[in-house]
Protein backbone atom coordinates (compact mmCIF):
# COMPACT_ATOMS: atom_id res chain seq x y z
CA UNK A 1 0.00 0.00 0.00
CA UNK A 2 1.55 3.33 -1.02
CA UNK A 3 2.33 5.71 1.80
CA UNK A 4 0.14 8.75 2.20
CA UNK A 5 1.83 11.94 0.92
CA UNK A 6 2.77 14.60 3.43
CA UNK A 7 0.64 17.74 3.41
CA UNK A 8 1.91 20.42 1.03
CA UNK A 9 2.96 22.61 3.95
CA UNK A 10 5.42 19.97 5.13
CA UNK A 11 7.16 19.45 1.79
CA UNK A 12 8.82 22.85 1.55
CA UNK A 13 11.53 22.41 4.17
CA UNK A 14 12.10 21.11 7.67
CA UNK A 15 9.23 21.12 10.14
CA UNK A 16 8.61 20.32 13.79
CA UNK A 17 6.78 17.27 15.07
CA UNK A 18 4.31 19.65 16.72
CA UNK A 19 3.49 21.27 13.37
CA UNK A 20 2.95 17.86 11.79
CA UNK A 21 0.63 16.87 14.62
CA UNK A 22 -1.41 20.06 14.13
CA UNK A 23 -1.85 19.07 10.48
CA UNK A 24 -3.07 15.62 11.42
CA UNK A 25 0.10 13.69 10.59
CA UNK A 26 0.65 10.85 13.05
CA UNK A 27 3.92 9.60 14.53
CA UNK A 28 3.84 6.43 12.43
CA UNK A 29 3.84 8.46 9.20
CA UNK A 30 6.79 10.52 10.46
CA UNK A 31 8.83 7.32 10.87
CA UNK A 32 8.56 6.39 7.20
CA UNK A 33 11.77 6.22 5.04
CA UNK A 34 10.94 9.44 3.19
CA UNK A 35 11.24 11.49 6.39
CA UNK A 36 14.64 12.18 7.96
CA UNK A 37 15.09 12.92 11.67
CA UNK A 38 18.09 15.27 12.04
CA UNK A 39 17.34 16.08 15.68
CA UNK A 40 14.65 15.57 18.30
CA UNK A 41 11.39 17.22 17.39
CA UNK A 42 12.61 18.06 13.87
CA UNK A 43 11.69 16.30 10.64
CA UNK A 44 12.92 16.80 7.08
CA UNK A 45 11.22 15.45 3.92
CA UNK A 46 13.87 13.70 1.85
CA UNK A 47 12.26 14.22 -1.53
CA UNK A 48 10.91 17.74 -1.21
CA UNK A 49 11.78 20.64 -3.50
CA UNK A 50 12.80 23.08 -0.78
CA UNK A 51 15.50 25.70 -0.98
CA UNK A 52 18.51 24.88 1.25
CA UNK A 53 17.61 27.70 3.64
CA UNK A 54 14.13 26.23 4.19
CA UNK A 55 15.71 23.07 5.55
CA UNK A 56 16.76 25.16 8.56
CA UNK A 57 13.25 26.41 9.23
CA UNK A 58 12.38 24.01 12.03
CA UNK A 59 15.46 24.99 14.04
CA UNK A 60 13.96 28.42 14.62
CA UNK A 61 10.34 27.23 14.81
CA UNK A 62 10.98 25.24 17.99
CA UNK A 63 10.72 28.39 20.09
CA UNK A 64 10.38 32.14 19.73
CA UNK A 65 14.01 33.11 20.27
CA UNK A 66 16.26 30.69 18.35
CA UNK A 67 18.18 32.26 15.44
CA UNK A 68 20.33 30.64 12.73
CA UNK A 69 23.77 32.31 12.92
CA UNK A 70 27.48 32.13 12.08
CA UNK A 71 28.53 29.87 9.18
CA UNK A 72 25.03 28.41 8.87
CA UNK A 73 23.72 31.92 8.21
CA UNK A 74 26.66 32.69 5.91
CA UNK A 75 25.73 29.71 3.72
CA UNK A 76 22.18 31.01 3.40
CA UNK A 77 23.55 34.39 2.27
CA UNK A 78 25.99 32.70 -0.17
CA UNK A 79 28.93 34.00 1.83
CA UNK A 80 32.45 32.81 0.99
CA UNK A 81 33.73 30.61 3.82
CA UNK A 82 37.30 29.32 4.14
CA UNK A 83 37.91 25.68 3.26
CA UNK A 84 38.47 24.65 6.88
CA UNK A 85 35.00 25.95 7.77
CA UNK A 86 33.16 24.59 4.73
CA UNK A 87 33.51 21.04 5.96
CA UNK A 88 31.59 21.72 9.18
CA UNK A 89 27.90 21.25 8.40
CA UNK A 90 26.60 21.48 11.95
CA UNK A 91 23.77 23.96 12.43
CA UNK A 92 24.67 27.08 14.41
CA UNK A 93 21.73 28.27 16.50
CA UNK A 94 21.77 31.20 18.91
CA UNK A 95 19.48 32.37 21.68
CA UNK A 96 19.56 35.55 23.69
CA UNK A 97 21.77 35.75 26.75
CA UNK A 98 18.69 35.46 28.97
CA UNK A 99 17.80 32.05 27.53
CA UNK A 100 19.58 28.72 27.72
CA UNK A 101 22.09 27.77 25.05
CA UNK A 102 20.60 25.38 22.44
CA UNK A 103 21.73 21.81 23.06
CA UNK A 104 20.79 19.13 20.55
CA UNK A 105 22.34 16.74 18.05
CA UNK A 106 24.15 18.34 15.12
CA UNK A 107 23.70 21.82 16.61
CA UNK A 108 26.31 24.29 17.87
CA UNK A 109 24.64 26.52 20.43
CA UNK A 110 25.47 30.17 21.12
CA UNK A 111 24.15 32.96 23.33
CA UNK A 112 24.33 36.50 21.96
CA UNK A 113 22.62 39.86 22.19
CA UNK A 114 21.06 41.32 19.06
CA UNK A 115 20.10 44.89 18.31
CA UNK A 116 16.96 45.76 16.33
CA UNK A 117 17.30 44.84 12.67
CA UNK A 118 20.11 42.33 13.19
CA UNK A 119 17.72 39.36 13.03
CA UNK A 120 15.52 38.98 9.95
CA UNK A 121 13.11 36.44 8.48
CA UNK A 122 14.30 34.76 5.30
CA UNK A 123 12.35 31.93 3.66
CA UNK A 124 10.62 31.28 6.96
CA UNK A 125 13.91 31.12 8.88
CA UNK A 126 14.83 33.48 11.72
CA UNK A 127 18.41 34.40 10.81
CA UNK A 128 21.03 37.05 11.42
CA UNK A 129 21.27 39.76 8.77
CA UNK A 130 24.18 39.50 6.32
CA UNK A 131 26.10 42.30 8.07
CA UNK A 132 25.59 40.81 11.54
CA UNK A 133 26.57 37.36 10.22
CA UNK A 134 29.83 38.86 8.91
CA UNK A 135 30.59 40.47 12.26
CA UNK A 136 29.82 37.30 14.25
CA UNK A 137 32.35 35.36 12.16
CA UNK A 138 35.06 37.97 12.82
CA UNK A 139 35.74 36.14 16.08
CA UNK A 140 36.73 32.98 14.19
CA UNK A 141 38.28 34.06 10.88
CA UNK A 142 41.64 35.52 9.92
CA UNK A 143 41.71 39.00 8.38
CA UNK A 144 41.93 37.83 4.75
CA UNK A 145 39.22 35.22 5.30
CA UNK A 146 36.94 37.92 6.68
CA UNK A 147 37.75 40.18 3.72
CA UNK A 148 36.76 37.37 1.35
CA UNK A 149 33.50 36.88 3.25
CA UNK A 150 32.84 40.62 3.13
CA UNK A 151 33.60 40.75 -0.60
CA UNK A 152 31.12 37.95 -1.25
CA UNK A 153 28.36 39.83 0.59
CA UNK A 154 28.88 43.25 -1.00
CA UNK A 155 29.56 42.02 -4.56
CA UNK A 156 27.31 43.57 -7.19
CA UNK A 157 27.35 44.04 -10.96
CA UNK A 158 25.32 46.59 -12.87
CA UNK A 159 23.35 46.19 -16.08
CA UNK A 160 26.52 46.31 -18.21
CA UNK A 161 27.34 42.78 -17.02
CA UNK A 162 25.89 39.61 -18.58
CA UNK A 163 24.57 38.59 -15.16
CA UNK A 164 23.67 41.67 -13.10
CA UNK A 165 23.97 41.03 -9.41
CA UNK A 166 22.55 42.81 -6.36
CA UNK A 167 24.59 43.05 -3.19
CA UNK A 168 23.47 41.08 -0.15
CA UNK A 169 24.92 43.77 2.12
CA UNK A 170 26.67 47.09 1.58
CA UNK A 171 30.03 48.29 2.81
CA UNK A 172 28.23 51.00 4.76
CA UNK A 173 26.11 48.37 6.52
CA UNK A 174 29.25 46.53 7.58
CA UNK A 175 30.72 49.78 8.90
CA UNK A 176 27.57 50.54 10.88
CA UNK A 177 27.61 47.03 12.34
CA UNK A 178 31.16 47.56 13.60
CA UNK A 179 30.21 50.93 15.09
CA UNK A 180 27.24 49.38 16.91
CA UNK A 181 29.36 46.73 18.70
CA UNK A 182 32.67 48.36 19.74
CA UNK A 183 33.48 45.78 22.42
CA UNK A 184 32.45 42.66 20.57
CA UNK A 185 34.82 39.72 20.26
CA UNK A 186 36.75 39.82 16.97
CA UNK A 187 36.43 43.59 16.62
CA UNK A 188 40.13 44.11 15.84
CA UNK A 189 39.93 41.61 12.98
CA UNK A 190 36.73 43.23 11.72
CA UNK A 191 38.26 46.70 11.64
CA UNK A 192 41.34 45.48 9.80
CA UNK A 193 39.23 43.53 7.31
CA UNK A 194 36.94 46.49 6.71
CA UNK A 195 39.79 48.41 5.07
CA UNK A 196 40.23 45.68 2.46
CA UNK A 197 36.67 44.95 1.34
CA UNK A 198 35.81 45.94 -2.22
CA UNK A 199 32.76 45.56 -4.49
CA UNK A 200 33.13 43.27 -7.50
CA UNK A 201 34.88 40.00 -6.52
CA UNK A 202 32.79 36.92 -7.39
CA UNK A 203 34.85 34.39 -5.45
CA UNK A 204 37.28 34.06 -2.58
CA UNK A 205 40.05 33.27 -5.07
CA UNK A 206 39.41 36.53 -6.89
CA UNK A 207 39.68 38.32 -3.57
CA UNK A 208 42.94 36.52 -2.85
CA UNK A 209 44.28 37.54 -6.27
CA UNK A 210 43.43 41.18 -5.60
CA UNK A 211 44.95 41.20 -2.12
CA UNK A 212 48.22 39.65 -3.29
CA UNK A 213 48.66 42.40 -5.88
CA UNK A 214 47.40 45.19 -3.63
CA UNK A 215 50.11 44.43 -1.09
CA UNK A 216 52.89 44.90 -3.59
CA UNK A 217 54.21 47.87 -5.46
CA UNK A 218 52.24 46.72 -8.47
CA UNK A 219 49.19 48.29 -6.87
CA UNK A 220 45.60 47.21 -6.42
CA UNK A 221 43.75 46.20 -9.59
CA UNK A 222 40.29 47.59 -10.27
CA UNK A 223 37.16 45.45 -9.94
CA UNK A 224 33.93 45.74 -11.93
CA UNK A 225 35.74 47.24 -14.92
CA UNK A 226 34.10 46.80 -18.33
CA UNK A 227 36.11 46.67 -21.58
CA UNK A 228 34.07 48.24 -24.37
CA UNK A 229 34.33 47.74 -28.10
CA UNK A 230 34.69 50.42 -30.76
CA UNK A 231 30.95 51.17 -30.59
CA UNK A 232 31.00 51.69 -26.83
CA UNK A 233 29.28 48.41 -26.10
CA UNK A 234 30.32 46.20 -23.16
CA UNK A 235 32.45 43.40 -24.62
CA UNK A 236 34.65 41.86 -21.88
CA UNK A 237 34.26 41.74 -18.12
CA UNK A 238 37.64 40.98 -16.51
CA UNK A 239 37.76 39.74 -12.94
CA UNK A 240 40.21 42.58 -12.22
CA UNK A 241 42.01 45.13 -14.38
CA UNK A 242 44.73 47.74 -14.66
CA UNK A 243 42.87 50.08 -17.06
CA UNK A 244 45.71 52.54 -17.65
CA UNK A 245 48.03 49.73 -18.72
CA UNK A 246 45.17 47.86 -20.47
CA UNK A 247 45.82 44.66 -18.53
CA UNK A 248 42.89 42.29 -17.85
CA UNK A 249 43.11 39.59 -15.16
CA UNK A 250 40.92 36.51 -15.47
CA UNK A 251 40.86 33.88 -12.72
CA UNK A 252 40.35 30.37 -14.12
CA UNK A 253 38.49 28.31 -11.53
CA UNK A 254 37.78 24.60 -11.74
CA UNK A 255 34.87 25.03 -14.16
CA UNK A 256 37.23 26.47 -16.77
CA UNK A 257 38.35 22.90 -17.53
CA UNK A 258 34.97 22.24 -19.14
CA UNK A 259 35.39 22.04 -22.96
CA UNK A 260 32.60 24.54 -23.63
CA UNK A 261 34.01 26.98 -21.07
CA UNK A 262 37.46 26.50 -22.61
CA UNK A 263 36.12 27.61 -26.01
CA UNK A 264 34.42 30.62 -24.39
CA UNK A 265 37.71 31.53 -22.71
CA UNK A 266 39.52 31.43 -26.07
CA UNK A 267 36.92 33.71 -27.65
CA UNK A 268 37.09 36.07 -24.68
CA UNK A 269 40.87 36.31 -24.89
CA UNK A 270 40.70 36.96 -28.63
CA UNK A 271 38.20 39.77 -28.09
CA UNK A 272 40.32 41.25 -25.30
CA UNK A 273 43.43 41.33 -27.48
CA UNK A 274 41.54 42.67 -30.50
CA UNK A 275 40.47 45.63 -28.37
CA UNK A 276 44.08 46.40 -27.50
CA UNK A 277 44.23 44.78 -24.07
CA UNK A 278 46.44 42.00 -22.74
CA UNK A 279 44.80 39.17 -20.83
CA UNK A 280 46.53 37.41 -17.94
CA UNK A 281 44.92 34.11 -17.00
CA UNK A 282 45.42 33.21 -13.36
CA UNK A 283 45.16 29.72 -11.87
CA UNK A 284 44.89 28.52 -8.29
CA UNK A 285 48.56 27.54 -8.36
CA UNK A 286 49.53 31.12 -9.28
CA UNK A 287 48.19 32.28 -5.91
CA UNK A 288 49.99 29.80 -3.69
CA UNK A 289 53.18 30.06 -1.66
CA UNK A 290 55.10 32.85 0.04
CA UNK A 291 56.00 34.33 -3.35
CA UNK A 292 52.97 33.76 -5.59
CA UNK A 293 53.82 33.45 -9.27
CA UNK A 294 50.93 35.83 -9.95
CA UNK A 295 53.20 38.73 -9.00
CA UNK A 296 55.79 37.75 -11.63
CA UNK A 297 53.09 37.35 -14.26
CA UNK A 298 51.66 40.79 -13.66
CA UNK A 299 55.06 42.45 -13.23
CA UNK A 300 56.12 41.15 -16.65
CA UNK A 301 52.92 42.37 -18.25
CA UNK A 302 53.25 45.80 -16.68
CA UNK A 303 56.76 46.22 -18.00
CA UNK A 304 59.04 44.98 -15.24
CA UNK A 305 58.10 47.10 -12.22
CA UNK A 306 60.94 46.51 -9.70
CA UNK A 307 60.58 43.88 -7.01
CA UNK A 308 59.61 44.92 -3.53
CA UNK A 309 58.71 43.38 -0.25
CA UNK A 310 55.11 42.22 0.09
CA UNK A 311 52.93 42.61 3.11
CA UNK A 312 51.71 39.77 5.24
CA UNK A 313 48.98 40.66 7.71
CA UNK A 314 47.89 44.30 7.73
CA UNK A 315 49.69 46.50 10.22
CA UNK A 316 48.14 49.23 12.32
CA UNK A 317 49.47 52.77 12.57
CA UNK A 318 48.35 55.71 14.66
CA UNK A 319 46.10 56.72 11.79
CA UNK A 320 44.40 53.29 11.69
CA UNK A 321 44.76 50.00 9.81
CA UNK A 322 47.11 50.09 6.84
CA UNK A 323 46.34 47.30 4.43
CA UNK A 324 48.40 48.26 1.41
CA UNK A 325 51.96 49.44 0.89
CA UNK A 326 52.36 52.84 -0.67
CA UNK A 327 54.87 53.10 -3.47
CA UNK A 328 57.04 55.57 -1.59
CA UNK A 329 57.25 53.17 1.37
CA UNK A 330 58.77 50.31 -0.62
CA UNK A 331 62.36 49.97 -1.63
CA UNK A 332 63.22 48.38 -4.94
CA UNK A 333 65.74 45.58 -4.85
CA UNK A 334 67.79 43.99 -7.53
PDB file of C-alpha atoms in Angstrom, residues 68-81 85 127-130 133-134 137 141 149 152-153:
ATOM      1  CA  UNK A  68      20.330  30.641  12.729  1.00  0.00           C
ATOM      2  CA  UNK A  69      23.766  32.307  12.923  1.00  0.00           C
ATOM      3  CA  UNK A  70      27.480  32.127  12.083  1.00  0.00           C
ATOM      4  CA  UNK A  71      28.528  29.873   9.177  1.00  0.00           C
ATOM      5  CA  UNK A  72      25.027  28.413   8.868  1.00  0.00           C
ATOM      6  CA  UNK A  73      23.719  31.917   8.213  1.00  0.00           C
ATOM      7  CA  UNK A  74      26.663  32.688   5.910  1.00  0.00           C
ATOM      8  CA  UNK A  75      25.727  29.709   3.723  1.00  0.00           C
ATOM      9  CA  UNK A  76      22.182  31.006   3.404  1.00  0.00           C
ATOM     10  CA  UNK A  77      23.552  34.391   2.275  1.00  0.00           C
ATOM     11  CA  UNK A  78      25.991  32.696  -0.169  1.00  0.00           C
ATOM     12  CA  UNK A  79      28.933  34.004   1.829  1.00  0.00           C
ATOM     13  CA  UNK A  80      32.450  32.808   0.992  1.00  0.00           C
ATOM     14  CA  UNK A  81      33.728  30.614   3.821  1.00  0.00           C
ATOM     15  CA  UNK A  85      34.998  25.946   7.773  1.00  0.00           C
ATOM     16  CA  UNK A 127      18.405  34.396  10.810  1.00  0.00           C
ATOM     17  CA  UNK A 128      21.028  37.055  11.419  1.00  0.00           C
ATOM     18  CA  UNK A 129      21.273  39.765   8.771  1.00  0.00           C
ATOM     19  CA  UNK A 130      24.180  39.505   6.318  1.00  0.00           C
ATOM     20  CA  UNK A 133      26.572  37.361  10.225  1.00  0.00           C
ATOM     21  CA  UNK A 134      29.831  38.857   8.910  1.00  0.00           C
ATOM     22  CA  UNK A 137      32.347  35.365  12.162  1.00  0.00           C
ATOM     23  CA  UNK A 141      38.284  34.059  10.878  1.00  0.00           C
ATOM     24  CA  UNK A 149      33.499  36.878   3.247  1.00  0.00           C
ATOM     25  CA  UNK A 152      31.116  37.947  -1.250  1.00  0.00           C
ATOM     26  CA  UNK A 153      28.364  39.829   0.588  1.00  0.00           C
TER      27      UNK A 153
END
